[in-house]
Every structure is written in C-alpha cells, then in structure tokens.
Amino acid sequence: KGAWEGSVVRYCTGYEWNFVIDNTAPEVSVSGDSFVWVSGKESDVVIAGKVSDDCTGIKKIVWFTTQKNVTSEEEEIVAETTNVAEVQNGAYTITIGTAPTADTNYYIYAVDEACNIAETHVEYHVDTKGPEVTVELEKTTKWWQRVFFNKEEITVILTADDADGSG
C-alpha cells in the first residue's frame, strides 16, 4: 500500500522514464448528513463533499443509484461519462435534475489518476405523509357546537404522530 516514486535512466536510448506506483485509494466524504429526508417535491438534489488524493491526484467523481463493486465493476466506474461531478479545490458538487419520488441511494465514487477508487453514499428517504395532530380539551361542555369552560385555566393536550415518517 502507498505510493512509490522513482525514475529509471536508460543509457542505451538516452531517454529518462519517470514513474509513480500508486496503490492507495483517494479519500471521499459527503458534507452534511448521509441520511436525508425529502418530501419528493424538491426541484433538485444537490450533494456536496470533499475529495483528496495525496499521490497522483483526482481524475474524477462519478455517481450511480446502484452500488458498484469497486473490484469487479472498476471498468464501468472509470468509464462513466454521464454522471460526473464537478471537482474544484478538493470539493465536489453533484446536481441531480429531479428529486427522488421514492427512497433512493446515491453512490459516489472518487477515481484517482492511477484508477484507485473510493466510495461513499447518501440515502434519500421520501416522506409524503404529513404528521397527524390530535387536540384534546380538558373538561369541556358542548352546547350547540360551541365549547364553554367553567374555569379560568384550561388544559389543551396536543399530540403529534409521524409514524414511519421524517419526524
């Protein structure tokens, strides 16, 4: 693991060859939460993060909605040209045109110049149902659909429930 730099001078040809052996994957992370609640009505999804590679440098950042095996699907990751993020000064931004309408994972792959690959991901969960609110009044008297109270202080109990939702 790690990088090894060296050079070989070929006396018989007069050429000098410089080479770097880089076996270390880059580092990639997501800014903010990797578990995100959305309503499904957002205009787009923006994923931002940091990327670094101390040896050969970053070649590109690509993303998919299905997880790739960095060993067996390396060629597909390296060859990707559609889902490519902008990278500037160690930061990347992915803008996806439409927000997911169902739970979706975005898998992000950093590829360095030696084609070493690192992975991170973001989970987007869609919550389309609003919370339910229940109101209870303590000791009420109803008369013609009006509520009357016979004391100066009343207790109002509010209960909210967002079962299986974003909270």
Coordinates of N, CA and C in Angstrom, one line a residue:
K1 N 0.8 -1.2 0.0 CA 0.0 0.0 0.0 C 0.9 1.2 0.0
G2 N 0.3 2.3 -0.5 CA 1.1 3.6 -0.5 C 1.6 3.9 -1.9
A3 N 2.4 4.9 -2.0 CA 2.9 5.3 -3.3 C 4.4 5.1 -3.3
W4 N 5.0 4.9 -4.4 CA 6.4 4.8 -4.6 C 6.8 5.6 -5.8
E5 N 7.7 6.5 -5.7 CA 8.1 7.3 -6.9 C 9.5 6.9 -7.2
G6 N 9.8 7.0 -8.5 CA 11.2 6.7 -8.9 C 11.4 7.1 -10.3
S7 N 12.6 6.9 -10.8 CA 12.9 7.2 -12.2 C 14.0 6.2 -12.6
V8 N 14.0 5.9 -13.9 CA 14.9 5.0 -14.5 C 15.6 5.7 -15.6
V9 N 16.9 5.7 -15.7 CA 17.6 6.4 -16.8 C 18.0 5.2 -17.7
R10 N 17.6 5.3 -19.0 CA 18.0 4.3 -20.0 C 19.2 4.9 -20.7
Y11 N 20.4 4.4 -20.4 CA 21.6 4.9 -21.0 C 21.7 4.5 -22.5
C12 N 21.2 3.4 -22.9 CA 21.3 3.0 -24.2 C 20.4 3.8 -25.2
T13 N 19.3 4.3 -24.7 CA 18.4 5.1 -25.6 C 18.6 6.6 -25.4
G14 N 19.1 7.0 -24.2 CA 19.1 8.4 -23.9 C 17.9 9.0 -23.3
Y15 N 16.8 8.1 -23.1 CA 15.6 8.6 -22.6 C 15.5 8.4 -21.1
E16 N 14.9 9.3 -20.4 CA 14.6 9.1 -19.0 C 13.2 8.9 -18.7
W17 N 12.8 7.8 -18.0 CA 11.5 7.5 -17.7 C 11.2 7.7 -16.2
N18 N 10.1 8.5 -15.9 CA 9.7 8.8 -14.6 C 8.4 8.0 -14.4
F19 N 8.2 7.4 -13.2 CA 7.0 6.7 -12.9 C 6.6 6.8 -11.5
V20 N 5.3 6.6 -11.2 CA 4.8 6.6 -9.9 C 3.9 5.3 -9.7
I21 N 4.1 4.6 -8.6 CA 3.2 3.4 -8.3 C 2.3 3.9 -7.2
D22 N 1.1 3.9 -7.5 CA 0.1 4.4 -6.5 C -0.9 3.3 -6.2
N23 N -0.9 2.7 -5.1 CA -1.9 1.7 -4.7 C -2.9 2.2 -3.6
T24 N -2.9 3.4 -3.3 CA -3.8 4.0 -2.3 C -5.0 4.7 -2.9
A25 N -6.1 4.3 -2.5 CA -7.4 4.9 -2.9 C -7.5 6.3 -2.4
P26 N -8.2 7.2 -3.2 CA -8.4 8.5 -2.7 C -9.3 8.5 -1.5
E27 N -9.5 9.7 -0.9 CA -10.5 9.8 0.2 C -11.6 10.7 -0.3
V28 N -12.9 10.2 0.0 CA -14.1 10.9 -0.4 C -15.1 10.9 0.8
S29 N -15.7 12.1 0.9 CA -16.7 12.2 2.0 C -17.9 13.1 1.5
V30 N -19.0 13.0 2.2 CA -20.2 13.8 1.9 C -20.3 14.9 3.0
S31 N -20.5 16.1 2.6 CA -20.7 17.2 3.5 C -22.2 17.1 4.1
G32 N -22.4 17.2 5.4 CA -23.7 17.1 5.9 C -24.1 15.6 6.2
D33 N -25.4 15.4 6.3 CA -25.9 14.1 6.7 C -25.8 13.1 5.5
S34 N -25.6 11.9 5.8 CA -25.6 10.9 4.7 C -27.0 10.2 4.7
F35 N -27.9 10.6 5.6 CA -29.3 10.1 5.6 C -30.2 11.4 5.6
V36 N -30.9 11.6 4.5 CA -31.6 12.8 4.3 C -33.1 12.5 4.0
W37 N -34.0 13.3 4.7 CA -35.4 13.2 4.4 C -35.8 14.3 3.4
V38 N -36.6 13.9 2.4 CA -37.1 14.9 1.4 C -38.6 14.6 1.3
S39 N -39.3 15.6 0.7 CA -40.8 15.5 0.5 C -41.1 14.9 -0.8
G40 N -40.1 14.8 -1.7 CA -40.4 14.3 -3.1 C -40.8 15.5 -4.0
K41 N -41.0 16.7 -3.5 CA -41.4 17.8 -4.2 C -40.3 18.8 -4.5
E42 N -39.1 18.5 -4.0 CA -38.0 19.4 -4.2 C -37.6 19.5 -5.7
S43 N -37.1 20.7 -6.1 CA -36.8 20.9 -7.6 C -35.6 20.1 -8.0
D44 N -34.6 19.9 -7.1 CA -33.5 19.1 -7.5 C -32.7 18.7 -6.2
V45 N -31.8 17.8 -6.4 CA -31.0 17.3 -5.3 C -29.5 17.8 -5.6
V46 N -28.9 18.3 -4.5 CA -27.5 18.7 -4.6 C -26.7 18.0 -3.5
I47 N -25.7 17.3 -3.9 CA -24.9 16.5 -3.0 C -23.5 17.2 -3.1
A48 N -22.9 17.5 -2.0 CA -21.6 18.1 -2.0 C -20.7 17.4 -1.0
G49 N -19.4 17.5 -1.3 CA -18.5 16.8 -0.4 C -17.0 17.1 -0.7
K50 N -16.1 16.4 0.0 CA -14.7 16.7 -0.1 C -14.0 15.4 -0.7
V51 N -12.9 15.7 -1.5 CA -12.2 14.6 -2.0 C -10.7 14.9 -2.0
S52 N -9.9 13.9 -1.8 CA -8.4 14.2 -1.8 C -7.7 13.0 -2.2
D53 N -6.5 13.2 -2.8 CA -5.6 12.1 -3.1 C -4.2 12.7 -3.1
D54 N -3.3 12.2 -2.2 CA -2.0 12.8 -1.9 C -1.0 12.4 -2.9
C55 N -1.3 11.4 -3.8 CA -0.2 10.9 -4.7 C -0.4 11.4 -6.1
T56 N -1.3 10.7 -6.9 CA -1.5 11.0 -8.3 C -2.5 12.1 -8.6
G57 N -3.4 12.4 -7.7 CA -4.4 13.4 -7.9 C -5.8 12.8 -8.3
I58 N -6.8 13.5 -8.3 CA -8.2 13.1 -8.6 C -8.4 13.2 -10.1
K59 N -8.9 12.0 -10.6 CA -9.2 12.0 -12.1 C -10.7 12.5 -12.2
K60 N -11.6 11.9 -11.4 CA -13.0 12.3 -11.5 C -13.8 11.8 -10.3
I61 N -15.0 12.3 -10.2 CA -16.0 11.8 -9.3 C -17.2 11.4 -10.1
V62 N -17.7 10.2 -9.9 CA -18.9 9.7 -10.6 C -19.9 9.2 -9.6
W63 N -21.2 9.2 -10.0 CA -22.2 8.7 -9.1 C -23.2 7.8 -9.9
F64 N -23.8 6.9 -9.1 CA -24.8 5.9 -9.6 C -25.9 5.8 -8.6
T65 N -27.1 5.3 -9.0 CA -28.1 5.0 -8.0 C -28.1 3.5 -7.6
T66 N -27.2 2.7 -8.2 CA -27.0 1.3 -7.8 C -25.5 1.2 -7.4
Q67 N -25.3 0.4 -6.3 CA -24.0 0.2 -5.8 C -23.2 -0.6 -6.7
K68 N -21.9 -0.2 -7.0 CA -21.0 -0.9 -7.8 C -19.9 -1.6 -7.0
N69 N -19.4 -2.7 -7.4 CA -18.3 -3.4 -6.8 C -17.0 -2.8 -7.3
V70 N -16.2 -2.1 -6.5 CA -15.1 -1.4 -7.0 C -14.0 -2.4 -7.6
T71 N -14.1 -3.6 -7.3 CA -13.2 -4.6 -7.9 C -13.7 -5.1 -9.2
S72 N -14.9 -5.7 -9.2 CA -15.4 -6.4 -10.4 C -16.0 -5.4 -11.4
E73 N -16.4 -4.2 -11.0 CA -17.0 -3.2 -11.9 C -16.2 -2.0 -12.0
E74 N -14.9 -2.1 -11.8 CA -13.9 -1.0 -11.9 C -14.0 -0.3 -13.2
E75 N -14.0 -1.1 -14.3 CA -14.0 -0.5 -15.7 C -15.2 0.3 -15.9
E76 N -16.4 -0.1 -15.4 CA -17.6 0.7 -15.6 C -17.6 2.0 -14.8
I77 N -17.0 2.0 -13.6 CA -16.9 3.2 -12.8 C -15.9 4.2 -13.5
V78 N -14.8 3.7 -13.9 CA -13.7 4.5 -14.6 C -14.2 5.1 -15.9
A79 N -15.0 4.3 -16.6 CA -15.5 4.7 -18.0 C -16.7 5.6 -17.9
E80 N -17.4 5.8 -16.8 CA -18.6 6.6 -16.7 C -18.4 8.0 -17.2
T81 N -19.2 8.5 -18.1 CA -19.1 9.8 -18.6 C -20.4 10.7 -18.4
T82 N -21.5 10.1 -18.0 CA -22.8 10.8 -17.9 C -22.9 11.4 -16.5
N83 N -22.8 10.6 -15.5 CA -23.0 11.0 -14.1 C -21.6 11.4 -13.4
V84 N -21.1 12.6 -13.9 CA -19.8 13.1 -13.5 C -20.0 14.4 -12.7
A85 N -19.3 14.5 -11.6 CA -19.5 15.7 -10.7 C -18.4 16.7 -11.0
E86 N -18.7 17.9 -10.7 CA -17.7 19.0 -10.8 C -16.7 18.9 -9.6
V87 N -15.4 19.0 -9.8 CA -14.5 19.0 -8.7 C -13.6 20.2 -8.8
Q88 N -13.5 21.0 -7.7 CA -12.7 22.2 -7.7 C -12.1 22.3 -6.3
N89 N -10.8 22.4 -6.2 CA -10.0 22.6 -5.0 C -10.4 21.6 -3.9
G90 N -10.5 20.4 -4.2 CA -10.8 19.3 -3.3 C -12.2 19.2 -2.8
A91 N -13.1 19.9 -3.5 CA -14.6 19.8 -3.2 C -15.3 19.4 -4.5
Y92 N -16.4 18.6 -4.3 CA -17.2 18.3 -5.5 C -18.6 18.6 -5.2
T93 N -19.4 18.8 -6.3 CA -20.8 19.1 -6.3 C -21.5 18.2 -7.3
I94 N -22.5 17.5 -6.9 CA -23.4 16.7 -7.8 C -24.7 17.4 -7.8
T95 N -25.3 17.8 -8.9 CA -26.6 18.3 -9.1 C -27.4 17.3 -9.9
I96 N -28.5 16.8 -9.3 CA -29.3 15.9 -9.9 C -30.6 16.6 -10.3
G97 N -31.0 16.6 -11.5 CA -32.1 17.4 -12.0 C -33.4 17.3 -11.3
T98 N -33.8 16.1 -10.9 CA -35.1 16.0 -10.2 C -34.9 15.2 -8.9
A99 N -35.7 15.6 -7.9 CA -35.6 15.0 -6.6 C -36.3 13.6 -6.7
P100 N -35.8 12.7 -5.9 CA -36.4 11.3 -5.9 C -37.8 11.4 -5.4
T101 N -38.7 10.6 -6.0 CA -40.0 10.4 -5.5 C -40.2 9.1 -4.7
A102 N -39.2 8.4 -4.6 CA -39.1 7.1 -3.8 C -37.7 7.1 -3.1
D103 N -37.6 6.3 -2.1 CA -36.3 6.2 -1.4 C -35.2 5.8 -2.4
T104 N -34.1 6.6 -2.4 CA -33.1 6.4 -3.4 C -31.7 6.6 -2.7
N105 N -30.8 5.7 -3.0 CA -29.4 5.8 -2.6 C -28.6 6.4 -3.7
Y106 N -27.7 7.3 -3.5 CA -26.7 7.8 -4.4 C -25.3 7.3 -4.0
Y107 N -24.7 6.5 -4.9 CA -23.3 6.0 -4.6 C -22.3 6.9 -5.3
I108 N -21.4 7.4 -4.6 CA -20.4 8.3 -5.1 C -19.0 7.7 -5.1
Y109 N -18.3 7.7 -6.2 CA -17.0 7.1 -6.4 C -16.0 8.1 -6.8
A110 N -14.9 8.2 -6.1 CA -13.8 9.0 -6.4 C -12.7 8.2 -7.1
V111 N -12.3 8.6 -8.3 CA -11.3 7.9 -9.0 C -10.0 8.7 -9.1
D112 N -8.9 8.2 -8.7 CA -7.6 8.9 -8.9 C -7.0 8.6 -10.2
E113 N -5.9 9.3 -10.5 CA -5.2 9.2 -11.8 C -4.7 7.8 -12.1
A114 N -4.4 7.0 -11.0 CA -4.0 5.6 -11.1 C -5.2 4.6 -11.1
C115 N -6.4 5.2 -11.2 CA -7.6 4.4 -11.2 C -7.9 3.6 -9.9
N116 N -7.4 4.1 -8.8 CA -7.8 3.6 -7.5 C -9.2 4.3 -7.2
I117 N -10.0 3.5 -6.5 CA -11.4 4.0 -6.3 C -11.8 4.0 -4.9
A118 N -12.5 5.1 -4.4 CA -13.0 5.1 -3.1 C -14.5 5.4 -3.2
E119 N -15.3 5.0 -2.2 CA -16.8 5.1 -2.3 C -17.4 5.7 -1.0
T120 N -18.4 6.4 -1.2 CA -19.3 6.9 -0.1 C -20.7 6.9 -0.7
H121 N -21.7 7.2 0.2 CA -23.1 7.2 -0.4 C -23.9 8.1 0.5
V122 N -25.1 8.5 -0.1 CA -26.1 9.3 0.6 C -27.4 8.6 0.4
E123 N -28.2 8.5 1.5 CA -29.5 7.9 1.4 C -30.6 9.0 1.5
Y124 N -31.4 9.1 0.4 CA -32.5 10.0 0.4 C -33.8 9.2 0.7
H125 N -34.6 9.6 1.7 CA -35.8 9.0 2.1 C -37.0 9.9 1.9
V126 N -38.0 9.5 1.2 CA -39.1 10.4 0.8 C -40.2 10.2 1.8
D127 N -40.7 11.3 2.4 CA -41.8 11.3 3.3 C -42.9 12.2 2.7
T128 N -43.9 11.6 2.2 CA -45.0 12.3 1.5 C -46.2 12.5 2.4
K129 N -46.2 11.9 3.6 CA -47.4 12.0 4.5 C -47.1 13.0 5.6
G130 N -48.0 13.9 5.8 CA -47.8 14.9 6.9 C -48.1 14.2 8.3
P131 N -47.7 14.8 9.4 CA -48.0 14.3 10.7 C -49.5 14.4 11.0
E132 N -49.9 13.6 11.9 CA -51.3 13.7 12.4 C -51.3 14.4 13.7
V133 N -52.2 15.3 13.9 CA -52.3 16.1 15.2 C -53.6 15.8 15.8
T134 N -53.6 15.6 17.1 CA -54.8 15.3 17.9 C -54.9 16.4 19.0
V135 N -56.1 17.0 19.1 CA -56.3 18.0 20.2 C -57.3 17.5 21.1
E136 N -57.0 17.6 22.4 CA -58.0 17.3 23.5 C -58.1 18.4 24.4
L137 N -59.3 18.8 24.8 CA -59.6 19.8 25.8 C -60.0 19.1 27.1
E138 N -59.5 19.6 28.2 CA -59.9 19.0 29.5 C -61.3 19.6 29.9
K139 N -62.2 18.7 30.3 CA -63.5 19.0 30.9 C -64.2 20.1 30.1
T140 N -64.7 19.7 29.0 CA -65.4 20.7 28.2 C -66.9 20.4 28.2
T141 N -67.7 21.4 28.0 CA -69.1 21.3 27.9 C -69.6 21.8 26.5
K142 N -70.3 21.0 25.8 CA -70.7 21.5 24.4 C -72.2 21.9 24.4
W143 N -72.5 23.0 23.8 CA -73.8 23.4 23.7 C -74.0 24.0 22.3
W144 N -74.7 23.5 21.4 CA -74.9 24.0 20.1 C -73.6 24.1 19.3
Q145 N -72.8 23.1 19.4 CA -71.5 23.1 18.8 C -70.5 24.1 19.2
R146 N -70.8 24.7 20.4 CA -69.8 25.6 21.0 C -69.2 25.0 22.2
V147 N -68.0 25.4 22.6 CA -67.4 24.8 23.7 C -67.3 25.9 24.8
F148 N -67.8 25.6 26.0 CA -67.7 26.5 27.1 C -66.9 25.9 28.2
F149 N -66.2 26.8 29.0 CA -65.4 26.4 30.1 C -65.8 27.1 31.3
N150 N -65.8 26.3 32.4 CA -66.3 26.9 33.7 C -65.1 27.2 34.6
K151 N -63.9 27.4 34.1 CA -62.8 27.8 35.0 C -61.8 28.7 34.1
E152 N -61.0 29.4 34.8 CA -60.1 30.4 34.1 C -59.0 29.7 33.4
E153 N -58.5 28.6 33.9 CA -57.4 27.9 33.2 C -57.9 26.6 32.6
I154 N -57.5 26.3 31.4 CA -57.9 25.1 30.7 C -56.6 24.4 30.3
T155 N -56.7 23.1 30.1 CA -55.5 22.3 29.7 C -55.8 21.9 28.3
V156 N -54.9 22.2 27.4 CA -55.0 21.7 26.0 C -53.9 20.7 25.8
I157 N -54.3 19.5 25.3 CA -53.3 18.5 25.1 C -53.2 18.3 23.6
L158 N -52.0 18.5 23.1 CA -51.7 18.3 21.6 C -50.8 17.1 21.5
T159 N -51.2 16.2 20.6 CA -50.4 15.0 20.3 C -50.1 15.0 18.8
A160 N -48.8 14.8 18.5 CA -48.5 14.7 17.1 C -47.8 13.3 16.9
D161 N -48.1 12.7 15.7 CA -47.5 11.4 15.4 C -47.2 11.4 13.9
D162 N -45.9 11.1 13.6 CA -45.5 10.9 12.2 C -44.9 9.5 12.1
A163 N -45.7 8.5 12.3 CA -45.3 7.1 12.2 C -44.6 6.9 10.9
D164 N -43.4 6.3 11.0 CA -42.7 5.9 9.8 C -42.3 7.1 8.9
G165 N -42.3 8.3 9.4 CA -42.0 9.5 8.7 C -40.7 10.1 9.1
S166 N -40.5 11.3 8.7 CA -39.3 12.0 9.0 C -39.2 12.7 10.4
G167 N -40.3 12.6 11.1 CA -40.3 13.1 12.5 C -40.9 14.5 12.6

